[in-house]
mmCIF file of C-alpha atoms and ligand atoms in Angstrom:
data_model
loop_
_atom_site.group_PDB
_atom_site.id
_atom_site.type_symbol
_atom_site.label_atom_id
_atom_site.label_comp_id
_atom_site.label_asym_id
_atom_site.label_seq_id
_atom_site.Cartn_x
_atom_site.Cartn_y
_atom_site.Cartn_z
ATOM 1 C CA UNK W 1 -10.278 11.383 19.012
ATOM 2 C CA UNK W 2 -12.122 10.772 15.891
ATOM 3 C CA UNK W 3 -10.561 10.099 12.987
ATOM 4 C CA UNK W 4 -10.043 12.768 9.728
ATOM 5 C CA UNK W 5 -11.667 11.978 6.804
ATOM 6 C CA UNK W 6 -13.127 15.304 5.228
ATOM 7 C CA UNK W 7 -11.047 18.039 5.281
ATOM 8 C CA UNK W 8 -12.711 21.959 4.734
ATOM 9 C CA UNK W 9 -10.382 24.046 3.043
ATOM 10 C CA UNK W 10 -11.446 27.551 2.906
ATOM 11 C CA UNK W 11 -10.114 29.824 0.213
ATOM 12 C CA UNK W 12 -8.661 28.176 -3.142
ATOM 13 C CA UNK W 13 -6.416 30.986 -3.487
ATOM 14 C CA UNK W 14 -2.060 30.634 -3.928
ATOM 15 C CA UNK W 15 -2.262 28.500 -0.973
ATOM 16 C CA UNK W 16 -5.869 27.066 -0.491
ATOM 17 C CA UNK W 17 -5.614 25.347 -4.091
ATOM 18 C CA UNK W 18 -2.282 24.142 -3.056
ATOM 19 C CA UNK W 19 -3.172 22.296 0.829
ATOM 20 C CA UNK W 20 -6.805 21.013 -0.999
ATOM 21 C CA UNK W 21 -4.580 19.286 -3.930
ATOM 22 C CA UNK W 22 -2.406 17.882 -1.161
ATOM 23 C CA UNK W 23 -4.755 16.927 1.293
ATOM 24 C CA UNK W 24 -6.765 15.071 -1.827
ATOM 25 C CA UNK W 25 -3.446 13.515 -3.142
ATOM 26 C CA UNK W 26 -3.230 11.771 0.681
ATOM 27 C CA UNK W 27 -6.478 10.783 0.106
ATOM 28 C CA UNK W 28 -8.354 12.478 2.127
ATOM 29 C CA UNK W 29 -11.736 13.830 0.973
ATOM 30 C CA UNK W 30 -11.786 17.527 0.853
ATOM 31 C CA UNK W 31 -14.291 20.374 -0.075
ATOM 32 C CA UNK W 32 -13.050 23.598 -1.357
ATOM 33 C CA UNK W 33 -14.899 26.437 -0.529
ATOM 34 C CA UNK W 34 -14.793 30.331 -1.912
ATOM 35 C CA UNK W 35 -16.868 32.918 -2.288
ATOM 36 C CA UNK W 36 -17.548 33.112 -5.330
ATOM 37 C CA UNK W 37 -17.518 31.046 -8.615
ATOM 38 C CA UNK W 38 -14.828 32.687 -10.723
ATOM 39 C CA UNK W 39 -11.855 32.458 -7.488
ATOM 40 C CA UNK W 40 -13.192 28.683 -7.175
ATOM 41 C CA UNK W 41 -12.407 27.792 -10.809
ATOM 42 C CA UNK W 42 -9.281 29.410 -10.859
ATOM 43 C CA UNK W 43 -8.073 27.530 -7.861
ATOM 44 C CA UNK W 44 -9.362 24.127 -9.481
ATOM 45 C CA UNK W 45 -7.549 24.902 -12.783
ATOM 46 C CA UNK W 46 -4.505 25.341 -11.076
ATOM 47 C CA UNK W 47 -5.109 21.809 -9.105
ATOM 48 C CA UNK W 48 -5.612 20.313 -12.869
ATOM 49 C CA UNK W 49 -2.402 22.016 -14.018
ATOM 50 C CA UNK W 50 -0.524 21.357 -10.879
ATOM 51 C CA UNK W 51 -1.707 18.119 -11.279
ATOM 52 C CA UNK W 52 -1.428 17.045 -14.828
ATOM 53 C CA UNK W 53 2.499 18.026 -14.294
ATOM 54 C CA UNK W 54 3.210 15.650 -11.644
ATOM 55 C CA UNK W 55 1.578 13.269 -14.294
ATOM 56 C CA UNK W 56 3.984 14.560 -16.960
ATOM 57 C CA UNK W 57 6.834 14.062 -14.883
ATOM 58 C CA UNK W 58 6.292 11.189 -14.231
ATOM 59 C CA UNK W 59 5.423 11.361 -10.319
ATOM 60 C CA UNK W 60 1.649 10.780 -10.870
ATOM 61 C CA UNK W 61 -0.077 8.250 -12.736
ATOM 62 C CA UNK W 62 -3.239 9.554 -14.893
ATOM 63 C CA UNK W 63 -4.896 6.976 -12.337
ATOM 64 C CA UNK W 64 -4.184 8.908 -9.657
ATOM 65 C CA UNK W 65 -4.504 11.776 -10.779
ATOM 66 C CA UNK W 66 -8.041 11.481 -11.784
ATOM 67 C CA UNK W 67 -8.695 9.402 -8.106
ATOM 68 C CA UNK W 68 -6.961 12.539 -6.642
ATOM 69 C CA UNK W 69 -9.308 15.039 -8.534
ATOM 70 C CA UNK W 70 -12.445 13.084 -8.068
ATOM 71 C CA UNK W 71 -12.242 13.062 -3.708
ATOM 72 C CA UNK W 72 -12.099 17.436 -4.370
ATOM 73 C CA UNK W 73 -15.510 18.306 -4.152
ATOM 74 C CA UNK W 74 -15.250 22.429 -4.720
ATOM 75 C CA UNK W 75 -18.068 24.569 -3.859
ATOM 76 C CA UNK W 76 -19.177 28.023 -3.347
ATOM 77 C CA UNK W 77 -21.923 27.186 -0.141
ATOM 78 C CA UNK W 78 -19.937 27.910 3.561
ATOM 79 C CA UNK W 79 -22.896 24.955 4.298
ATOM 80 C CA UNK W 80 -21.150 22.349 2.606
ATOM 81 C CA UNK W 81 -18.118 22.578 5.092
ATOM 82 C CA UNK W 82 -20.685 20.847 7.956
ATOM 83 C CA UNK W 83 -19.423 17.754 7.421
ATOM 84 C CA UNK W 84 -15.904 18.088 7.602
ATOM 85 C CA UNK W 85 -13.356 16.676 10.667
ATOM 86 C CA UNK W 86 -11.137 19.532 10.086
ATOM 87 C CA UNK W 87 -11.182 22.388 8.683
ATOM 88 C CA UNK W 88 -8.049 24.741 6.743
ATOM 89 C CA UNK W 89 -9.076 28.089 6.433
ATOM 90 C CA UNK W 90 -6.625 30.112 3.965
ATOM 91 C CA UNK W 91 -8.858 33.134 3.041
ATOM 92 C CA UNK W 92 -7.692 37.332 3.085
ATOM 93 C CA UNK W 93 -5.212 38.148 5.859
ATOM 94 C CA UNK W 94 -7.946 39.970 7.203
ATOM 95 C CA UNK W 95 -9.324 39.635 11.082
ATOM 96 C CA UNK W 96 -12.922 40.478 10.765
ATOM 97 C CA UNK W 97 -13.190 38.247 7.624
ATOM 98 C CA UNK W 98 -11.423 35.503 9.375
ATOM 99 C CA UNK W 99 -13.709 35.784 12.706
ATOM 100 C CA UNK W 100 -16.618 35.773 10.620
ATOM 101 C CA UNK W 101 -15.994 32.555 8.988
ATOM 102 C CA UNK W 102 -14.579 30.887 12.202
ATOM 103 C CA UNK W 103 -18.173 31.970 14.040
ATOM 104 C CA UNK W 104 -20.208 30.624 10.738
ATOM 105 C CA UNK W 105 -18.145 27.243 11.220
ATOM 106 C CA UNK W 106 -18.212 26.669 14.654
ATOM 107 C CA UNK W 107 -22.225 26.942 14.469
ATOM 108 C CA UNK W 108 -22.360 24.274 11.931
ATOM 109 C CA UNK W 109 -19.620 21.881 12.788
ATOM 110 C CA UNK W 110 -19.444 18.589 14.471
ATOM 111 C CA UNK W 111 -17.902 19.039 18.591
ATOM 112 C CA UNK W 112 -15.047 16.779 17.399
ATOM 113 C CA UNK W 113 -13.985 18.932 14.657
ATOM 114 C CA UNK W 114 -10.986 21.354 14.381
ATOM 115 C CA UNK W 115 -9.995 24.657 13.115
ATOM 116 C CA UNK W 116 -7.127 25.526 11.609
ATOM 117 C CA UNK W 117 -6.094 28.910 10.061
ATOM 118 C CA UNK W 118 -2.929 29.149 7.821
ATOM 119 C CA UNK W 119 -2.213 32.720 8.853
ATOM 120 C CA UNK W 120 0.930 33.643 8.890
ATOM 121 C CA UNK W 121 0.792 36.847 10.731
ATOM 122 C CA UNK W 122 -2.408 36.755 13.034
ATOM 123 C CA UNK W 123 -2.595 35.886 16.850
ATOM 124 C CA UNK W 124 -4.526 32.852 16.588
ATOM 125 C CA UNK W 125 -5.943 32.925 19.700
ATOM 126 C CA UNK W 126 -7.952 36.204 18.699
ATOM 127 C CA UNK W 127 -9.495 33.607 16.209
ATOM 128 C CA UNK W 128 -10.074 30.799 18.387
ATOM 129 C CA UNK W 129 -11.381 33.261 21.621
ATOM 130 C CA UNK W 130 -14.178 34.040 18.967
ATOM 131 C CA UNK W 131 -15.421 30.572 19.082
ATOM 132 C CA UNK W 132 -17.168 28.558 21.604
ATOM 133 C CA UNK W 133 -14.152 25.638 20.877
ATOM 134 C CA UNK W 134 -10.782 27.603 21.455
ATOM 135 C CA UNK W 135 -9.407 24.334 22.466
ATOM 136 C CA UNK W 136 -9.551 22.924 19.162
ATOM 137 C CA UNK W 137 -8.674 26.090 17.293
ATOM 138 C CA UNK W 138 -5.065 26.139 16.051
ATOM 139 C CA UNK W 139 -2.892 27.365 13.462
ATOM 140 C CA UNK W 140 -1.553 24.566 9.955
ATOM 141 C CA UNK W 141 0.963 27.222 8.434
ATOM 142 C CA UNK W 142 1.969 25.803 5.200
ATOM 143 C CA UNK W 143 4.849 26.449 2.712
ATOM 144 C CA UNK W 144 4.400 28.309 -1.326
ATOM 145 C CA UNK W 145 4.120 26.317 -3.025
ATOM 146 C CA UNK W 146 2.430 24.021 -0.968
ATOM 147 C CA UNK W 147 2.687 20.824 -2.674
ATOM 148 C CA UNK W 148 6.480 20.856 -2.974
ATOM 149 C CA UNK W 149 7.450 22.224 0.772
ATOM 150 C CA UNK W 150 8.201 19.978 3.142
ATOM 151 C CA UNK W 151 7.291 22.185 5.871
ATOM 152 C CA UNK W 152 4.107 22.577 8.352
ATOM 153 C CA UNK W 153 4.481 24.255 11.575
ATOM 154 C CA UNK W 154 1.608 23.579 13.774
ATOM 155 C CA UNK W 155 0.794 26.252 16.019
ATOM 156 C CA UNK W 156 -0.072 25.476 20.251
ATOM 157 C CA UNK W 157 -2.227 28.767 21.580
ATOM 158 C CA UNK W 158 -2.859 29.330 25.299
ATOM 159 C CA UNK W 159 -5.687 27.238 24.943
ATOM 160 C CA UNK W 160 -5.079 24.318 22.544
ATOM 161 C CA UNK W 161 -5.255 20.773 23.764
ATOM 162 C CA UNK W 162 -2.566 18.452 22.873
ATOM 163 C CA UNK W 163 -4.859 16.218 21.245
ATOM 164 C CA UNK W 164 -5.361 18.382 18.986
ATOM 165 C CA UNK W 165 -1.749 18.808 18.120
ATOM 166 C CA UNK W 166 -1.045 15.325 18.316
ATOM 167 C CA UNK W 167 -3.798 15.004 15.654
ATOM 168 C CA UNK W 168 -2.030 17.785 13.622
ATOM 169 C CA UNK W 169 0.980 16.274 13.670
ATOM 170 C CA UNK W 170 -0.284 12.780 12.401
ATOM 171 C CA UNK W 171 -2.515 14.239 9.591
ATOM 172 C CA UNK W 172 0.506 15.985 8.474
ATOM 173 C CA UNK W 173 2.680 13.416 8.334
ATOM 174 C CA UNK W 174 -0.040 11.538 6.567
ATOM 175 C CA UNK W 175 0.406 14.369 3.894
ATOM 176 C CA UNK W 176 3.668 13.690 3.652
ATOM 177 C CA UNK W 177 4.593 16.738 5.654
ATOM 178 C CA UNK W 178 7.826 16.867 8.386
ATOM 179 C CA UNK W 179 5.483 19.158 11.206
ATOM 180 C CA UNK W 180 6.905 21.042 13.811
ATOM 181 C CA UNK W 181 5.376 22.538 17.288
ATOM 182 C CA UNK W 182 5.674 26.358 17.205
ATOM 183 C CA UNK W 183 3.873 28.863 19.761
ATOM 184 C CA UNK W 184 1.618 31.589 18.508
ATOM 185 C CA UNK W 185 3.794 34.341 18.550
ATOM 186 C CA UNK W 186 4.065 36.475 15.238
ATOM 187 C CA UNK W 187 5.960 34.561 12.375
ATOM 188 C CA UNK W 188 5.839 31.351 14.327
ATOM 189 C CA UNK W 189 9.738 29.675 13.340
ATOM 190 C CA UNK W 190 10.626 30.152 10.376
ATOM 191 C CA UNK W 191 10.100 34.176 9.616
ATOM 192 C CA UNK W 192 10.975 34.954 13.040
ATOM 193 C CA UNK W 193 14.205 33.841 12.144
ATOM 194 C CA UNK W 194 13.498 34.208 8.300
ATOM 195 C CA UNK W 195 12.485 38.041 8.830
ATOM 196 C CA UNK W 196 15.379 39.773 10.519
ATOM 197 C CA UNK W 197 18.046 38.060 8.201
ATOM 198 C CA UNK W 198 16.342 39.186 5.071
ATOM 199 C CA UNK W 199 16.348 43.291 6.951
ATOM 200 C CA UNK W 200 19.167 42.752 7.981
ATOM 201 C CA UNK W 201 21.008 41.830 4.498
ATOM 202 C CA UNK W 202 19.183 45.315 3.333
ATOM 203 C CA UNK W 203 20.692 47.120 6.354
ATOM 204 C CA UNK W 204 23.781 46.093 4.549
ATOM 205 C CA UNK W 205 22.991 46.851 1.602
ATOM 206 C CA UNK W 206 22.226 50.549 2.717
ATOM 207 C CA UNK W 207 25.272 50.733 4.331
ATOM 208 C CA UNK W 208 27.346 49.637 1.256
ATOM 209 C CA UNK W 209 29.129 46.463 2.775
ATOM 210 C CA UNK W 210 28.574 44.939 -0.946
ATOM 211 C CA UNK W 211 26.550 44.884 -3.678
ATOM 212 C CA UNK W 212 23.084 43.172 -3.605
ATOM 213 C CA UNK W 213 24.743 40.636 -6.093
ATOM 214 C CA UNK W 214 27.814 39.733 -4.096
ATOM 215 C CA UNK W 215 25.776 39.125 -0.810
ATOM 216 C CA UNK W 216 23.527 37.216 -2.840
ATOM 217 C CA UNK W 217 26.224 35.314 -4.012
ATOM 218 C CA UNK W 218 27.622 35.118 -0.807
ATOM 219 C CA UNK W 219 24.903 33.467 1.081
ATOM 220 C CA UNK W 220 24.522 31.410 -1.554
ATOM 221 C CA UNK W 221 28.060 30.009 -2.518
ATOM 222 C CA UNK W 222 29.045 30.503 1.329
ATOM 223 C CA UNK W 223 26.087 28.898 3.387
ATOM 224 C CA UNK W 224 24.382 26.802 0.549
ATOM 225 C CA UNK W 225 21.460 28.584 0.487
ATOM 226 C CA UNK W 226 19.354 28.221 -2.842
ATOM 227 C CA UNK W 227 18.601 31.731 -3.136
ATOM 228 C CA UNK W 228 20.235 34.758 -1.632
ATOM 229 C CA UNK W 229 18.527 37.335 0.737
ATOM 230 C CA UNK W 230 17.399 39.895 -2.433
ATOM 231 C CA UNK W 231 16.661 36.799 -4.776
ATOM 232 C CA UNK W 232 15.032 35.790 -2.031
ATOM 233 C CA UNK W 233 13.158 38.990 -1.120
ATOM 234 C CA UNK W 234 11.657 39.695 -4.465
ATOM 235 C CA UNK W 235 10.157 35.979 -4.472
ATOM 236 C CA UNK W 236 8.176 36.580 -1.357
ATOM 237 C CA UNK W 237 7.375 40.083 -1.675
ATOM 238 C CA UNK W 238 8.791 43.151 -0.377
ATOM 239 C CA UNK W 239 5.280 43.784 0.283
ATOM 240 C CA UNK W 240 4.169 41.041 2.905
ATOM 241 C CA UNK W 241 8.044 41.100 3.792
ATOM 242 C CA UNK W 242 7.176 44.870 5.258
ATOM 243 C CA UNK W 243 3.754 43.839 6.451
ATOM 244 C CA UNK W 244 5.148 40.636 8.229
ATOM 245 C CA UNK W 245 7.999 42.843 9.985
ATOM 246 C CA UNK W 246 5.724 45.752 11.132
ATOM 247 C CA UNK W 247 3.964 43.069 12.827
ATOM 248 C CA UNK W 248 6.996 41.832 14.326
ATOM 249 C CA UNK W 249 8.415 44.746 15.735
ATOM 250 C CA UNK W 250 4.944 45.780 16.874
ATOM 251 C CA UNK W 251 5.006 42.980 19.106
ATOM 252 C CA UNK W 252 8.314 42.435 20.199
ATOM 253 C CA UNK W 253 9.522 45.910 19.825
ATOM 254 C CA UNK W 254 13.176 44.312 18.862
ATOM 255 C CA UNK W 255 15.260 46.567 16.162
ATOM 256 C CA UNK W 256 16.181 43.589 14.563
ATOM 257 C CA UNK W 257 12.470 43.549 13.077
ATOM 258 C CA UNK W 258 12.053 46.703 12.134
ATOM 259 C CA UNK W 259 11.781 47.585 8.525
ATOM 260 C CA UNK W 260 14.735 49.600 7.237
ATOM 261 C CA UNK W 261 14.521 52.791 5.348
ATOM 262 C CA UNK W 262 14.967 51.325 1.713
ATOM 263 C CA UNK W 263 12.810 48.603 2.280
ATOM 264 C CA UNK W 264 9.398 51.459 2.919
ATOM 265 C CA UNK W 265 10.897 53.151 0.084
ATOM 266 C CA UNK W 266 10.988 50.027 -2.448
ATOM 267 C CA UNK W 267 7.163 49.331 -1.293
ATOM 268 C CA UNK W 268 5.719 52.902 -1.469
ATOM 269 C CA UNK W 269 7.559 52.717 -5.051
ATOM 270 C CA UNK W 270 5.361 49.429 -6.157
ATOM 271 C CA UNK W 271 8.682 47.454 -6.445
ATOM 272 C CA UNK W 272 7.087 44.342 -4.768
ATOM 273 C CA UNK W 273 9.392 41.812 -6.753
ATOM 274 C CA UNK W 274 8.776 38.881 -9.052
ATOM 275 C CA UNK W 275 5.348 40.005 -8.572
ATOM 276 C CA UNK W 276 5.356 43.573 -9.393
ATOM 277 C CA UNK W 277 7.924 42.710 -12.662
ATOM 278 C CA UNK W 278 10.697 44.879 -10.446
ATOM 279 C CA UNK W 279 11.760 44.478 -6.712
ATOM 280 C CA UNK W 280 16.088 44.295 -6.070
ATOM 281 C CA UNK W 281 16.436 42.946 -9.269
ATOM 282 C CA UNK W 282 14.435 43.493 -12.842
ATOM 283 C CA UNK W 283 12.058 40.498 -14.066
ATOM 284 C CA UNK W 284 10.393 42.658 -17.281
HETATM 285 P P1 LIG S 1 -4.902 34.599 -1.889
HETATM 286 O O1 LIG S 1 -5.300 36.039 -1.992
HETATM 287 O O2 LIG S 1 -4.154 33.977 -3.009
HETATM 288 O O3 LIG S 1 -6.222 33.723 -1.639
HETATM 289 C C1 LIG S 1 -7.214 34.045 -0.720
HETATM 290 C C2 LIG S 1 -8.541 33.524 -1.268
HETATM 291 O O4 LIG S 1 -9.543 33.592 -0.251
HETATM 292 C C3 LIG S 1 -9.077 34.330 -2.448
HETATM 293 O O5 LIG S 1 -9.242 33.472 -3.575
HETATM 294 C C4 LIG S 1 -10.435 34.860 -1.963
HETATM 295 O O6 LIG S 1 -11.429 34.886 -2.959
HETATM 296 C C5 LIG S 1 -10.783 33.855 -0.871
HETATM 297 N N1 LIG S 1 -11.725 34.325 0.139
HETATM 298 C C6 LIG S 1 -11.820 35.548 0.702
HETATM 299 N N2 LIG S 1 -12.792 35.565 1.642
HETATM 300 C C7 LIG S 1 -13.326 34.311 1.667
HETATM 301 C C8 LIG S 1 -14.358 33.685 2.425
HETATM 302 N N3 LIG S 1 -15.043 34.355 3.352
HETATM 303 N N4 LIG S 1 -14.616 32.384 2.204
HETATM 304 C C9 LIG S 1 -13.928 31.687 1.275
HETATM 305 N N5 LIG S 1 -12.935 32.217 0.521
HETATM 306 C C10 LIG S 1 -12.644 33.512 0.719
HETATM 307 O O7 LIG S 1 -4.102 34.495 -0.512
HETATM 308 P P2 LIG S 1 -3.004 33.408 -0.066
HETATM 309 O O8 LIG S 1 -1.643 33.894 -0.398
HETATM 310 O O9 LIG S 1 -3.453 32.064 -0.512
HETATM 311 O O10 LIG S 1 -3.111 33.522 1.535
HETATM 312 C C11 LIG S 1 -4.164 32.910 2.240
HETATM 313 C C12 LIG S 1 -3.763 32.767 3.701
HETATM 314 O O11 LIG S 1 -2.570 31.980 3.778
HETATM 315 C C13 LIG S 1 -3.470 34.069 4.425
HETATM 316 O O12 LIG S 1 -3.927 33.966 5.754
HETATM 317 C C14 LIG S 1 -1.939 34.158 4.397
HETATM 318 O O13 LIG S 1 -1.414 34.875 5.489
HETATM 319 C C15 LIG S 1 -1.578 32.697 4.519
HETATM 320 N N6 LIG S 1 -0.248 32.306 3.999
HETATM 321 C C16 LIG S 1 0.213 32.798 2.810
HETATM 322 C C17 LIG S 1 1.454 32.372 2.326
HETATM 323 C C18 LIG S 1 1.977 32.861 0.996
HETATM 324 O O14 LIG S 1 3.151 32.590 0.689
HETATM 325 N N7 LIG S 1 1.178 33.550 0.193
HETATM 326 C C19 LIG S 1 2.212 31.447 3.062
HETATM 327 C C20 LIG S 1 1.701 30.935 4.260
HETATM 328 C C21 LIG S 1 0.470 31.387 4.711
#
């Protein structure tokens, strides 16, 4: 198994910017691709910012920092990714986009080299069966934001080797990430667990067992959860939280995932959340 030393990420969006700053802070060499100039430098000012407060804090030294910068080599040229051992791909939640990409790369990488997509809602084997390597296509589904989470579940397909995951596993530990092994079924671990809690604490709320406060409250003082399910809600996004479940329940046809009435309602409204400035709760 050859070794990772350049790592492609692909899209410097909320969560590309985030897994290239990372991968560069482990010291791995990365190149940041997007498709155009203006999304790149956004995602590299964020990197600075991100950056520049780990120095403030005092987590960071300016030395590293700069090292940390210098190994990001950002460009806008899908060639520039030839090169790399592995490859992050964190562009639009969009299949024909994605399959695009994954044919481009697959053309132009080395045999050795893997590809990873951060999807959180796609089959990844509809990726990988696009390719003429499905058995070193898998899925690296990071955490927002993704230098602070702890969290990477690497995702096994039907046809991924396990040297491939036992490479995934080591380069995220070498980021400093706890991995774990999840199948690619929709919402992996975490939001298939993560998913029917939140609709379910808004069947509640529909059915007047409490206000959105008190179960908020509730989970929190009660379980120890940081935030409660509508806190929580309006951070993620009612938005993808409706997208996410319609995939769910299209796929496991289980009640538990299906989206409840108010939840439609809320999104059809343009009460996304934190986002929108209004979701449960008010943030204008
Ligand atoms: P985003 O919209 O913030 O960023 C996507 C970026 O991809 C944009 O900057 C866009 O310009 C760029 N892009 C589009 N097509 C491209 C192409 N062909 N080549 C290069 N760049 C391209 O989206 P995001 O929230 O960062 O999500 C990215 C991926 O990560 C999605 O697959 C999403 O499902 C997944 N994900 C998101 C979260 C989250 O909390 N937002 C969490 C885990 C996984």
């Amino acid at each position: 198994m050859a070794e990772i030393r350049t790592v492609g990420i692909c899209g410097a969006g909320l969560m590309g910017n985030g897994i290239a700053q990372t991968c560069a802070a482990a010291g791995f060499n990365v190149v940041l691709m997007e498709v155009a100039p203006e999304p790149l430098q956004r995602g590299v000012a964020t990197i600075a910012k991100s950056l520049d407060k780990f120095v403030e804090k005092g987590k960071l030294s300016q030395a590293d920092r700069d090292a940390t910068f210098a190994r990001m080599r950002p460009t806008t040229d899908v060639n520039d990714l030839a090169g790399c051992d592995l490859i992050i791909e964190a562009i639009v939640e969009n299949v024909a986009i994605k399959t695009e990409l994954f044919q481009k790369l697959d053309a132009m990488l080395a045999p050795h080299a893997i590809i990873c997509t951060n999807t959180s809602s796609l089959c990844v084997i509809e990726l990988a069966a696009k390719t003429k390597r499905p058995n070193r296509v898998a899925g690296l589904h990071f955490f927002n934001p993704v230098p602070i989470m702890k969290l990477v579940e690497v995702v096994k397909t039907i046809a991924t080797t396990q040297d491939v995951i036992d490479a995934l596993f080591a380069f995220s530990k070498k980021l400093g990430k706890e991995p774990i092994l999840a199948q690619d079924t929709p919402g992996f671990v975490v939001n298939r667990l993560l998913i029917p809690y939140l609709l379910y604490a808004i069947r509640c709320l529909e059915g007047g067992l409490a206000s959105k406060e008190d179960i908020d409250k509730g989970m929190k003082l009660g379980c120890g959860y940081p935030m409660g399910p509508f806190e929580l809600l309006d951070f993620v996004g009612l938005d993808t939280t409706y997208y996410i479940a319609e995939i769910m329940f299209d796929e496991f046809k289980d009640p538990m995932m299906a989206a409840p009435p108010l939840l439609k309602r809320m999104v059809l409204a343009g009460r996304f959340g934190r986002k929108s400035g209004k979701g449960f709760y008010d943030y204008e």
